[in-house]
Structure formats: structure tokens, C-alpha cells
C-alpha positions as a printed NumPy array, in Angstrom:
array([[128.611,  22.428,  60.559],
       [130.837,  25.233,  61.469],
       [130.488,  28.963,  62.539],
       [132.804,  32.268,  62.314],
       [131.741,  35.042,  65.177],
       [133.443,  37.808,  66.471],
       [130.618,  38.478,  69.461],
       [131.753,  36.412,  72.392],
       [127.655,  36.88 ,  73.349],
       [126.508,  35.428,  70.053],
       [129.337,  32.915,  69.778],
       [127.93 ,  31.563,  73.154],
       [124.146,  31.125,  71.562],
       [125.135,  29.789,  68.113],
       [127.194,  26.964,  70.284],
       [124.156,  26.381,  72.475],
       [121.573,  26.435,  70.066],
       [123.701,  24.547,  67.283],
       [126.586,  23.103,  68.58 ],
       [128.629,  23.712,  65.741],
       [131.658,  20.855,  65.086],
       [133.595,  23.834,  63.965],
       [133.371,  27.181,  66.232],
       [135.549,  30.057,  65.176],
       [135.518,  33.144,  67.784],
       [137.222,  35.733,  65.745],
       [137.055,  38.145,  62.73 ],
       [136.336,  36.876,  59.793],
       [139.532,  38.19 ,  58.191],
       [141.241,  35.865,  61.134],
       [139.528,  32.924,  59.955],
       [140.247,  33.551,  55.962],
       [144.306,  34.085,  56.902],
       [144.111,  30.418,  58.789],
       [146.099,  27.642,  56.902],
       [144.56 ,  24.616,  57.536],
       [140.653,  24.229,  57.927],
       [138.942,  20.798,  58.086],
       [137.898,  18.757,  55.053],
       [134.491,  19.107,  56.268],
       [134.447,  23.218,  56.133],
       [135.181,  22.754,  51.987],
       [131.931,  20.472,  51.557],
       [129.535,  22.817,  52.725],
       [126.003,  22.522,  50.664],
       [125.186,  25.968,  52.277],
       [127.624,  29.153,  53.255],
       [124.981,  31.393,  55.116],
       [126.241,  35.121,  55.957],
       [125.495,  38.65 ,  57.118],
       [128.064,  41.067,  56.378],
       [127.113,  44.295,  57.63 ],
       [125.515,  47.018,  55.556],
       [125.776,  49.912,  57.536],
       [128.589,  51.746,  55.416],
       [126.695,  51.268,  52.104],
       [123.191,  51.73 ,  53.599],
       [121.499,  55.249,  52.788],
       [120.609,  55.5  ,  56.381],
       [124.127,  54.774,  57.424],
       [127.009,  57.061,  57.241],
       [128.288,  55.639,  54.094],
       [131.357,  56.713,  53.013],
       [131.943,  58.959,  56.187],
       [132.32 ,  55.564,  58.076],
       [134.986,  53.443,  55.329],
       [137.744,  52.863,  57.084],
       [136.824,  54.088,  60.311],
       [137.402,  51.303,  63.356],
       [133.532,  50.406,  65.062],
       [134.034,  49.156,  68.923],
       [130.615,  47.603,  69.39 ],
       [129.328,  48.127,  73.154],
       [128.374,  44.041,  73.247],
       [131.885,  43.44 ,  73.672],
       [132.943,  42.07 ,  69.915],
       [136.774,  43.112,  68.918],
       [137.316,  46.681,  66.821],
       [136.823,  46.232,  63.412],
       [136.151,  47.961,  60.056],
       [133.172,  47.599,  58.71 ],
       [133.102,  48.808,  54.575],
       [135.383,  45.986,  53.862],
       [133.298,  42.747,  55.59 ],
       [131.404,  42.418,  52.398],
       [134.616,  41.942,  50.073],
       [135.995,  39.578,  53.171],
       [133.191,  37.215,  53.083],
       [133.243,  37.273,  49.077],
       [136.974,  35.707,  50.089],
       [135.569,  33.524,  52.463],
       [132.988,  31.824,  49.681],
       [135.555,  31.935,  47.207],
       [137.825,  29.632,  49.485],
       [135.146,  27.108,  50.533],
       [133.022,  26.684,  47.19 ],
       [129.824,  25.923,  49.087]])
């Protein structure tokens, strides 16, 4: 079992809770650029994933907010967030759950 995060806060409960064999702190477009993963990360029976929805949702700021930078005040890095879908389409494609 493995996990990508890019809340430190989270990261610290998923590792608690779970204790993942394979814990990522980062973006997920951090972990898709890596070179090597292990074997185990390319047998997975079940990729689970949240991408946010906030720039597509009708109560979100939709196109307003593509391509704008989100600091989060729990502390994750600055990221976009239009994009995370299409990243974690990349992400499936590369470990074939």
C-alpha cells in the first residue's frame, strides 16, 4: 500500500491510521516525474483518488480560478488546481491498477 499527499497534516494521519509501505509527501505532479517507483506501486488492485473539483464545480470559480496558484492555510505547498484531474489521469495511466 502506498500514498501521495501534499498536506504535511493529512500525510501525518494517513501514516498513522494506515501505515502505508510507500508514503509520498509531495504533489502529485512530483510523484508522476519520479523515475523509479517500487514493483509493488504497479500491482495495485485499487488506485483510490480525489482530485479537486473546485475549478469545474458551478459553485466554484471555474474558469476564473485555471491557472491561478491556491496556498491552502493547512500548510500544503502552492499549487494549481484545474489541472489535478488530468495529473491523476497520468498517474492511473502509469500504474494500471
Amino acid at each position: 500500500m502506498g500514498c501521495v499527499e501534499i498536506d504535511p497534516a493529512i500525510n501525518r494521519i494517513y501514516k498513522a491510521n494506515l501505515h502505508p509501505r510507500h508514503n509520498y509527501l509531495m504533489d502529485l505532479r512530483a510523484f508522476n516525474e519520479l523515475k523509479e517507483l517500487p514493483d509493488e506501486l504497479y500491482r495495485l488492485d485499487i488506485l483510490d483518488g480525489s482530485p479537486p473539483c473546485s475549478t469545474f464545480s458551478f459553485a466554484g470559480k471555474r474558469e476564473k480560478g485555471w491557472g491561478v496558484e491556491k496556498k491552502f492555510r493547512e500548510g500544503q505547498a502552492k499549487q494549481t488546481l484545474d489541472d489535478l484531474f488530468f495529473v491523476y489521469l497520468k498517474t492511473v495511466e502509469r500504474l494500471k491498477p
